[in-house]
Tab-separated table of C-alpha atoms and ligand atoms in Angstrom:
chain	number	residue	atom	x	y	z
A	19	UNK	CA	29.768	-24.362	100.257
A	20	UNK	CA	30.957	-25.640	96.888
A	21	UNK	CA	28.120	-27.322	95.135
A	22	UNK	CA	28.416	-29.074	91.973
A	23	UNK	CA	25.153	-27.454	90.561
A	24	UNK	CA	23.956	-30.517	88.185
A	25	UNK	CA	20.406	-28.646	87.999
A	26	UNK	CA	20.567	-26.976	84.700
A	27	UNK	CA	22.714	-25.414	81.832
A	28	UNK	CA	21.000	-22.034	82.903
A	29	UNK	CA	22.978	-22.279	86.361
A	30	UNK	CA	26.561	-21.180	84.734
A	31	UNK	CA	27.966	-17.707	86.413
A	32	UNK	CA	29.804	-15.209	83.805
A	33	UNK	CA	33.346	-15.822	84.509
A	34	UNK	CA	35.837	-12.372	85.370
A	35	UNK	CA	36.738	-11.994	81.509
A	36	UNK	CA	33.269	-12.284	80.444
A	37	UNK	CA	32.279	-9.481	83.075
A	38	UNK	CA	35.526	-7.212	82.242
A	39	UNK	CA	33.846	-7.618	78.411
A	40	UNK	CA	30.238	-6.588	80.139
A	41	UNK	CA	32.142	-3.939	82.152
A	42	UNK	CA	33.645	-2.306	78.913
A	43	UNK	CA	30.727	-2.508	76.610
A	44	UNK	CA	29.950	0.121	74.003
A	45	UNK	CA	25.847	0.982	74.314
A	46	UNK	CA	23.072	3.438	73.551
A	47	UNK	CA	19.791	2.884	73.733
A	48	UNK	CA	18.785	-0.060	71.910
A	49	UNK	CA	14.898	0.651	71.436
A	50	UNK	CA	16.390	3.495	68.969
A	51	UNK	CA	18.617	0.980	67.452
A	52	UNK	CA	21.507	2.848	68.730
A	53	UNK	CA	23.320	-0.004	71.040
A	54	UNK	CA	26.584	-1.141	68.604
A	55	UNK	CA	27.085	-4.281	71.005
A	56	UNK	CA	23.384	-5.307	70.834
A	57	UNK	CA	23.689	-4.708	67.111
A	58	UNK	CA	26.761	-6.611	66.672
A	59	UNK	CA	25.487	-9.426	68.662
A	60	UNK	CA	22.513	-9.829	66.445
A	61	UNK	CA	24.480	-9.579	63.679
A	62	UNK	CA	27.165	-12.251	64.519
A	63	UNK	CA	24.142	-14.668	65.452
A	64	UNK	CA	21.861	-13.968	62.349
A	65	UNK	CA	25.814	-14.597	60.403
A	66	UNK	CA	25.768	-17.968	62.844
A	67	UNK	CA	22.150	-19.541	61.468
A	68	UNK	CA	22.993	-18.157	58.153
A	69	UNK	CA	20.093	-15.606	58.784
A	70	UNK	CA	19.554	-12.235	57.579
A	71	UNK	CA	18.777	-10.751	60.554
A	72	UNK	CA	18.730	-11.094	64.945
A	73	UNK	CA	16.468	-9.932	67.379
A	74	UNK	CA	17.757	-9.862	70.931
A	75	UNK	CA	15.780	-10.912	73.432
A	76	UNK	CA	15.466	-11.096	77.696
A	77	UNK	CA	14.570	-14.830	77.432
A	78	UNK	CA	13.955	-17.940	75.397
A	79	UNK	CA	10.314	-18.026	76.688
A	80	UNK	CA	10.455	-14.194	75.145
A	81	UNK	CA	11.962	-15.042	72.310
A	82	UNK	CA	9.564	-17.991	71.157
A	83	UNK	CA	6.341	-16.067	71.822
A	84	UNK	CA	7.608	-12.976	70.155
A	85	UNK	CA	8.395	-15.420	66.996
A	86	UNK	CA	4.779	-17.165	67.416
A	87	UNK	CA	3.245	-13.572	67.586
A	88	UNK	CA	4.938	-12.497	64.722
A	89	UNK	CA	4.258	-15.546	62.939
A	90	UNK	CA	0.438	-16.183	63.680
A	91	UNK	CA	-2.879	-14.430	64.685
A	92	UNK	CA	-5.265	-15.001	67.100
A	93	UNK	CA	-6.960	-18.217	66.549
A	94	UNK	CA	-4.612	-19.231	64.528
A	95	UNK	CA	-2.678	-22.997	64.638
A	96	UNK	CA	0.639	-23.880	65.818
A	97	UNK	CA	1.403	-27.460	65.845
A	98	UNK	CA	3.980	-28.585	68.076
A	99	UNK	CA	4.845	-31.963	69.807
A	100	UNK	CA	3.541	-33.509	73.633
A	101	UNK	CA	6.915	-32.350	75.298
A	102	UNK	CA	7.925	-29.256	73.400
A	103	UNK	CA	9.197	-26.547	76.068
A	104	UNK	CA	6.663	-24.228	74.409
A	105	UNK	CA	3.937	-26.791	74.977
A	106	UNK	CA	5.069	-27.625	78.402
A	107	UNK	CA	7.339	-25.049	80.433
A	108	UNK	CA	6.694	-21.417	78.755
A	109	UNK	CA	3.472	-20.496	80.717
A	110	UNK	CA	1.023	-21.218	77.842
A	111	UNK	CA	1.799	-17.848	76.248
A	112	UNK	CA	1.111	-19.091	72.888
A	113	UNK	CA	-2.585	-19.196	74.164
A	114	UNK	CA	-2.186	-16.578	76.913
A	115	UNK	CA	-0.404	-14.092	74.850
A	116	UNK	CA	-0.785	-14.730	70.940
A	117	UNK	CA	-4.028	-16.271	71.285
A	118	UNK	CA	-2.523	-19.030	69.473
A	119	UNK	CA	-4.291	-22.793	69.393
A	120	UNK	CA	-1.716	-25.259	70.438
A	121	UNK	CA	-2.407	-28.621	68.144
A	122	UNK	CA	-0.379	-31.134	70.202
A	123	UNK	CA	1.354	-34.167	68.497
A	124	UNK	CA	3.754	-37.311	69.654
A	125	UNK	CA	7.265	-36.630	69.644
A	126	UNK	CA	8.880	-39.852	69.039
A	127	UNK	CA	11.752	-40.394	71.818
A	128	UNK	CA	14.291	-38.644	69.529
A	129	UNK	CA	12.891	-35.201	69.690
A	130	UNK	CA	11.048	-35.841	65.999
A	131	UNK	CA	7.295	-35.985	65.411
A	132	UNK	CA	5.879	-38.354	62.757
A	133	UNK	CA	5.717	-36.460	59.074
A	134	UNK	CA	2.576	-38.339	58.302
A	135	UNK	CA	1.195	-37.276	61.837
A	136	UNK	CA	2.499	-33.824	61.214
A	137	UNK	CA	0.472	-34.064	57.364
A	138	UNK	CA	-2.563	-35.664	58.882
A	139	UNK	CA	-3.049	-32.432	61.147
A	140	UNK	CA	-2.915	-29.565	58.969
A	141	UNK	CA	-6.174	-28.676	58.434
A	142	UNK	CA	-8.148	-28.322	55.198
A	143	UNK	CA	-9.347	-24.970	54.022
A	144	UNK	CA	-12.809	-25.156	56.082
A	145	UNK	CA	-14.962	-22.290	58.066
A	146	UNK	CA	-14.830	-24.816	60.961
A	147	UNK	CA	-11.171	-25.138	61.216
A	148	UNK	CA	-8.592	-22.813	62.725
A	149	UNK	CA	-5.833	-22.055	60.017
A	150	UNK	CA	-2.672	-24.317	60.534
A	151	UNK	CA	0.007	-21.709	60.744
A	152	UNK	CA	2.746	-22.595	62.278
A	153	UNK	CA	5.162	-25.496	62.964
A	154	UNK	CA	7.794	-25.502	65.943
A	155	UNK	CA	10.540	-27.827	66.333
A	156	UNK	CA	13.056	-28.252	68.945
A	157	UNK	CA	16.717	-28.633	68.907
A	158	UNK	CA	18.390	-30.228	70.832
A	159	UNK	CA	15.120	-31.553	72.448
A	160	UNK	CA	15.172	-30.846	75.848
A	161	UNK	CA	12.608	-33.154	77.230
A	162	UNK	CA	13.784	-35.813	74.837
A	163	UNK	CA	16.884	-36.526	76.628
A	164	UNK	CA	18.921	-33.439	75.117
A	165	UNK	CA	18.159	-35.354	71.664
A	166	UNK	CA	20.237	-33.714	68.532
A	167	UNK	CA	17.740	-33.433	65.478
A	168	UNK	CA	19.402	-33.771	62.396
A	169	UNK	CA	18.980	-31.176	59.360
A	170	UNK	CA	17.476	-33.591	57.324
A	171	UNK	CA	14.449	-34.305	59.319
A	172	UNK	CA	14.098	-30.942	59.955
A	173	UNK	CA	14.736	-29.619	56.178
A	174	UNK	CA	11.652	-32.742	55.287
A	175	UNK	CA	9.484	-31.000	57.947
A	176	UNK	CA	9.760	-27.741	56.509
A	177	UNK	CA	9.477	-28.799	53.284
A	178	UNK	CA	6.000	-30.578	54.690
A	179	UNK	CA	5.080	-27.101	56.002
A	180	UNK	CA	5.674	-24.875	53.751
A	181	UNK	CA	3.853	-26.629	51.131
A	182	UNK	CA	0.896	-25.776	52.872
A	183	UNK	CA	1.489	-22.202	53.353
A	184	UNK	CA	2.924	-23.333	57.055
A	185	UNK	CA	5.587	-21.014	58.472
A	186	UNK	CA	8.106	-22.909	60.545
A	187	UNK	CA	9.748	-21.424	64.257
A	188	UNK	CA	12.790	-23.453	65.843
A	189	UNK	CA	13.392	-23.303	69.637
A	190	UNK	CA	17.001	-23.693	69.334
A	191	UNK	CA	17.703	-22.780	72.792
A	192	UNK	CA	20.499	-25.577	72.550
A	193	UNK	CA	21.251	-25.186	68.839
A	194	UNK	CA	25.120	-25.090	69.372
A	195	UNK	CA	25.247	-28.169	71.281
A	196	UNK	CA	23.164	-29.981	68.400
A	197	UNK	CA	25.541	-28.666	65.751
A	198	UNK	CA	28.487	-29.886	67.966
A	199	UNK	CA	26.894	-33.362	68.839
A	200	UNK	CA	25.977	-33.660	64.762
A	201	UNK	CA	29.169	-32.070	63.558
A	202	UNK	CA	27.530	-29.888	61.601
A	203	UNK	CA	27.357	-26.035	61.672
A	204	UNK	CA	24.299	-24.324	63.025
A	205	UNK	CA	23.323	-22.637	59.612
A	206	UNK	CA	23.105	-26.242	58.087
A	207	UNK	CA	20.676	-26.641	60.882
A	208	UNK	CA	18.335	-23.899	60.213
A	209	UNK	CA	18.671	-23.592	56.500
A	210	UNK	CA	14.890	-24.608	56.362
A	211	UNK	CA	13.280	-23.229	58.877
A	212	UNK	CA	11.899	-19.489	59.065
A	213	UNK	CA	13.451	-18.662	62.779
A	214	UNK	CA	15.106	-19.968	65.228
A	215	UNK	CA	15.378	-18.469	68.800
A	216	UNK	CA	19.028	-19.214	70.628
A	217	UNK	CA	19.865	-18.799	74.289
A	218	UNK	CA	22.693	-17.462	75.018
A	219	UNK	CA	22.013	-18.301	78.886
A	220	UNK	CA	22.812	-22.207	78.794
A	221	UNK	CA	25.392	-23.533	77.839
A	222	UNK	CA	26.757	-21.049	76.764
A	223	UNK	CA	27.314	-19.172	79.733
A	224	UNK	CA	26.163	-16.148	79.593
A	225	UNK	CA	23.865	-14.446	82.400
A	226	UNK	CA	20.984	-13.632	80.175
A	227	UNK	CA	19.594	-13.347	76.817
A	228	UNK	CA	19.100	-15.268	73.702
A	229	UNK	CA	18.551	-14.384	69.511
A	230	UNK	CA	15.919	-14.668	67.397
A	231	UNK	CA	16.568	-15.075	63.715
A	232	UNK	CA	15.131	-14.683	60.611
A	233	UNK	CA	14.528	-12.542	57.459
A	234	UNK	CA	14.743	-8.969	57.694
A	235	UNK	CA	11.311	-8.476	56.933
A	236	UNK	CA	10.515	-11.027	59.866
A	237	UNK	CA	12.738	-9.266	62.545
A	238	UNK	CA	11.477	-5.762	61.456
A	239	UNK	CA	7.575	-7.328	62.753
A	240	UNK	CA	9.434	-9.506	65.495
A	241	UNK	CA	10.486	-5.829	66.663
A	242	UNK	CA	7.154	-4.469	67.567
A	243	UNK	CA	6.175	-7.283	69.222
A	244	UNK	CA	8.840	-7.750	71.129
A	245	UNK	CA	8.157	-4.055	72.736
A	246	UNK	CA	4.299	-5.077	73.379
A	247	UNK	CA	5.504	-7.703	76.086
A	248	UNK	CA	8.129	-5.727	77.229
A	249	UNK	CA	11.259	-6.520	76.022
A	250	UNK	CA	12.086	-3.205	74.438
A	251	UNK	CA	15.353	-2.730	76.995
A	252	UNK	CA	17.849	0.532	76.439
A	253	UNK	CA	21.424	0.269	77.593
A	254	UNK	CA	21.241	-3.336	76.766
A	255	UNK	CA	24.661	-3.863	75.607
A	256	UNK	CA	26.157	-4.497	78.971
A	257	UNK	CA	24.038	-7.954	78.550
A	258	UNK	CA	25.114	-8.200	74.964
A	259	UNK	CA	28.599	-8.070	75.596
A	260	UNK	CA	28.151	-11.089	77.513
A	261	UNK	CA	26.756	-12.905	74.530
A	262	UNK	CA	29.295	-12.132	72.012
A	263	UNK	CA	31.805	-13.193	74.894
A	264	UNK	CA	29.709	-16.391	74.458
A	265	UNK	CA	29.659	-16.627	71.417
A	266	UNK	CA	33.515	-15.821	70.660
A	267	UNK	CA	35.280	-18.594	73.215
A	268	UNK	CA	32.203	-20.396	74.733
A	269	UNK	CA	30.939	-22.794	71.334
A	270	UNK	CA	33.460	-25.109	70.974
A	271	UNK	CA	34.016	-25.753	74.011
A	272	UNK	CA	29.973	-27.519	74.697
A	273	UNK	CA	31.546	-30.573	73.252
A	274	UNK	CA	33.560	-30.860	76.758
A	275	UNK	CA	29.737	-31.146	78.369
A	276	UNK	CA	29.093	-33.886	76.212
A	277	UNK	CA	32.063	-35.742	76.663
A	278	UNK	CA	31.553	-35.282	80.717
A	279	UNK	CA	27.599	-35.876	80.139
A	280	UNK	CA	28.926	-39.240	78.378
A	281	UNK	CA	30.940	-40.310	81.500
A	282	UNK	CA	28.599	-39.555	84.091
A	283	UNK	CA	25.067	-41.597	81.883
A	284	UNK	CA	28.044	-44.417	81.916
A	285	UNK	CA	28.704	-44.017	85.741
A	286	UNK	CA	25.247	-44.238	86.562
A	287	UNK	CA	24.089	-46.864	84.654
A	288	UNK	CA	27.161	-48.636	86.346
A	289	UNK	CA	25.093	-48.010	89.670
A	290	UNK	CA	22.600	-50.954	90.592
A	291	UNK	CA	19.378	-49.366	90.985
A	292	UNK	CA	19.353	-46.478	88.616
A	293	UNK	CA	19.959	-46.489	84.866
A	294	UNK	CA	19.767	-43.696	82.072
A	295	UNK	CA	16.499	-43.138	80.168
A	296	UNK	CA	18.718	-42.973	76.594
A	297	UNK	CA	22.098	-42.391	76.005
A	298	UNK	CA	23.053	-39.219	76.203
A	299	UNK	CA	23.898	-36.906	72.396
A	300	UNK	CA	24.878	-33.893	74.198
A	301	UNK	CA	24.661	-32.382	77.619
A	302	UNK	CA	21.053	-33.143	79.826
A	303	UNK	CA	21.269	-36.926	80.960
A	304	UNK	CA	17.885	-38.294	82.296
A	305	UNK	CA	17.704	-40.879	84.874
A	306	UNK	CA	15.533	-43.302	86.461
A	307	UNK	CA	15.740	-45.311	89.811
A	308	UNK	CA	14.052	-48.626	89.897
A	309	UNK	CA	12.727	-49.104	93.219
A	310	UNK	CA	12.456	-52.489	92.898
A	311	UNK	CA	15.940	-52.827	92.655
A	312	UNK	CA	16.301	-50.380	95.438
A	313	UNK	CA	14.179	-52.818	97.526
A	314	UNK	CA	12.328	-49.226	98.683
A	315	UNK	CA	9.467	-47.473	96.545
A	316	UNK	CA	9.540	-44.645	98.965
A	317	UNK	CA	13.260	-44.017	97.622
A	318	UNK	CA	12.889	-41.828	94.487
A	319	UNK	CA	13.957	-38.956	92.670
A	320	UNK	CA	13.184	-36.401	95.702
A	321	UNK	CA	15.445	-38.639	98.168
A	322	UNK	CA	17.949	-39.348	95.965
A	323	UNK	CA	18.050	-35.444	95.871
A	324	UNK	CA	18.332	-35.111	99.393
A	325	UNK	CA	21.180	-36.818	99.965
A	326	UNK	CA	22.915	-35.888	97.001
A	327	UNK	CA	22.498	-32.146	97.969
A	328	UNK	CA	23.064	-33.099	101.739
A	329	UNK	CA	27.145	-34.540	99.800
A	330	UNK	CA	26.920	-30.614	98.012
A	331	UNK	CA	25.475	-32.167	94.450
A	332	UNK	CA	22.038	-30.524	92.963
A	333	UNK	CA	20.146	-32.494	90.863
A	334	UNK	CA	16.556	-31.910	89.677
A	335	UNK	CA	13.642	-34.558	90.336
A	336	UNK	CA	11.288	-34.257	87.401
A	337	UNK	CA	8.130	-33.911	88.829
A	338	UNK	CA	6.105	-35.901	86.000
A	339	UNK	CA	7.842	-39.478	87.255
A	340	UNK	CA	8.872	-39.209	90.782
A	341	UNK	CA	11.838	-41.797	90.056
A	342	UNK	CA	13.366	-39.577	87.229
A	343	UNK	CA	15.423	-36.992	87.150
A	344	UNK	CA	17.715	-34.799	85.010
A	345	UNK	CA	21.356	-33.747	85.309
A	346	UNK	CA	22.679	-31.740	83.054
A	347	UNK	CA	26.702	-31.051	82.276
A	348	UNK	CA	27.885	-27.075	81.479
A	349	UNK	CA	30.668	-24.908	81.731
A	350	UNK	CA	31.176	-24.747	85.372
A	351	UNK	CA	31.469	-28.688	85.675
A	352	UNK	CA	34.531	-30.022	85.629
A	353	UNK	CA	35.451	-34.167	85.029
A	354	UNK	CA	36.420	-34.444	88.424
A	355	UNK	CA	33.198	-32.841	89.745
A	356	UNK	CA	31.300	-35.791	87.643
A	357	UNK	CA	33.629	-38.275	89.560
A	358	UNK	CA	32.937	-37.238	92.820
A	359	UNK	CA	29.395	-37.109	91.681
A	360	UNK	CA	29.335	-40.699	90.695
A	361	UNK	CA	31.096	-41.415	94.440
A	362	UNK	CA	28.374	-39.770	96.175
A	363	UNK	CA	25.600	-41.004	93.697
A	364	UNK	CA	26.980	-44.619	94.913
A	365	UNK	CA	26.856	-44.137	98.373
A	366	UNK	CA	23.679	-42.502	98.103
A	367	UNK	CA	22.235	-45.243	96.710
A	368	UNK	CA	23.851	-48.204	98.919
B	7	PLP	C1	14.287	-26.044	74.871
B	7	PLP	C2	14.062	-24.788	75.648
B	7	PLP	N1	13.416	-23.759	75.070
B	7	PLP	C3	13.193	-22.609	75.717
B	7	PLP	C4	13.642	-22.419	76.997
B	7	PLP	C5	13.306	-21.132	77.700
B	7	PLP	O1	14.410	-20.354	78.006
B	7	PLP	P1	14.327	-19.287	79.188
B	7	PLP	O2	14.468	-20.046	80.459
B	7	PLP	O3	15.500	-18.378	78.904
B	7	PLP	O4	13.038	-18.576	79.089
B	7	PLP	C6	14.321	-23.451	77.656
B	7	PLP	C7	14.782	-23.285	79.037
B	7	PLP	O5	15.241	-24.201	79.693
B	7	PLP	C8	14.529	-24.672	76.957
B	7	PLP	O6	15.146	-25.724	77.537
């Protein structure tokens, strides 16, 4: 069958050139630092964020509790907001693993928490207090409608942070698509921060993997920690081969999602009954079904599922409101497969 997979960015499959690349890779064993295609791909991503150095990792979840292990101790702080992936999606393995205290903050509907709220939470230097460490920030915001955080918010965050000895970790998982949707480059993005972890996985296409960044001295400790949870992998550059694939024809090329996110949030909302939570800024396009509308409460998210998967279209219910859902645009979509979408969305619906 030929689904339109609508589920996630994470659903793309590595097309023939990127797996003649994989195929062909240079490698050596990459826990001796001897894999040239894992080194180059760290390189060309650390060059990217305008970093001095990358880390490659199996996984984003990997690569943001290897940056909150190398950033904090046990009992340490990390303040992060109410939908952060780390905070929501990622296991608890800043608690599980780092023995790191989450301190949980708003984020306001565009991806940002409130500076005051932010300065109103570090703690003061008392016995009774854990130490306020760490702040991480998301971009693009994933459970904030794929919202694109500008630099500038994120350059007065840091600024907030590190003038209270804070370190500061972004989960840039989508950090391409927010430089695209901002017009901006990705360095301009993380010229404040202190790393930034990148999948390569999304949108990007490729089957695994993402980067952390930071300072040399960062990535040198990043290194040992990312071989105590297991990520110390050899021959690795047949997966890194895939990622500079990515990151050589796959960048530019995001902004197509968000044009085709774009025209499918305007389809739906042309759909009595459902409506988009916010418009779209780059690829992941949250809806909602009003059952009143619908004349039906017991038609929600998991329904309108059914039927769209029963008409070969996957879309994911959220789980936390059973009349929302996501959909989310990548390489393997096409704007014809968001057309027919939009048909079968409407007859679902009818
Ligand atoms: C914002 C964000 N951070 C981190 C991750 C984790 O990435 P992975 O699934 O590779 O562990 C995801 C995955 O969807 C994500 O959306």
């Amino acid at each position: 069958m030929n689904f339109i997979d609508l589920r996630s960015d994470t659903v793309t499959k590595p097309s023939d050139a990127m797996r003649e690349a994989m195929a062909r890779a240079v490698v050596g064993d990459d826990v001796y630092g001897e894999d040239p295609t894992v080194n180059r791909l760290q390189e060309m991503m650390a060059e990217r964020v305008g970093m001095e150095a990358g880390l490659f990792v199996a996984s984003g979840t990997m690569g943001n509790v290897v940056a909150i292990l190398t950033h904090a101790g046990r009992g340490d702080e990390m303040i992060l907001g109410h939908l952060a992936h780390t905070f929501l999606y990622e296991g608890g393995a800043a608690a599980g693993l780092a023995g790191v205290h989450p301190h949980i903050l708003r984020n306001e509907d565009d991806g940002t928490i409130d500076l005051d709220a932010i300065e109103e939470a570090i703690r003061p230097d008392n016995v009774h207090f854990p130490i306020s460490r760490l702040l991480c920030l998301e971009d693009t915001h994933n459970r904030c409608g794929g919202a694109a955080i500008a630099a500038e918010y994120l350059d007065a965050a840091a600024q907030l942070a590190h003038s209270h000895g804070m370190s500061v970790h972004l989960d840039g998982a989508r950090l391409f698509n927010a430089a695209i949707a901002l017009g901006v480059t990705p360095a301009e993005l993380t010229r404040s921060v202190d790393s930034v972890m990148i999948c390569l996985s999304k949108g990007l296409g490729a089957p695994v993997g993402s980067v952390l960044c930071g300072t040399r001295a960062f990535i040198d400790r990043a290194l040992r920690m990312r071989k105590i949870v297991g990520g110390g992998m050899r021959q690795a550059g047949i997966i890194a081969a895939a990622g500079v694939y990515a990151l050589e024809h796959n960048v530019d090329r995001l902004a197509e999602d968000h044009v085709n996110a774009a025209r499918l949030a305007a389809g739906i909302n042309s759909i009595p009954g459902l409506r988009v939570l916010s418009p779209p800024q780059t690829n992941l396009v949250y809806l909602e079904i009003d059952p009143t509308q619908m004349g039906d409460t017991s038609f929600d998210a998991a329904a309108l599922s059914g039927r769209l998967r029963s008409e070969e279209v996957l879309a994911t219910p959220l789980g936390s409101n059973p009349y929302q859902m996501r959909m989310v645009t990548h390489l393997d979509v096409t704007a014809a497969d968001i057309d027919r979408t939009l048909t079968v969305m409407r007859d679902a619906v009818r």
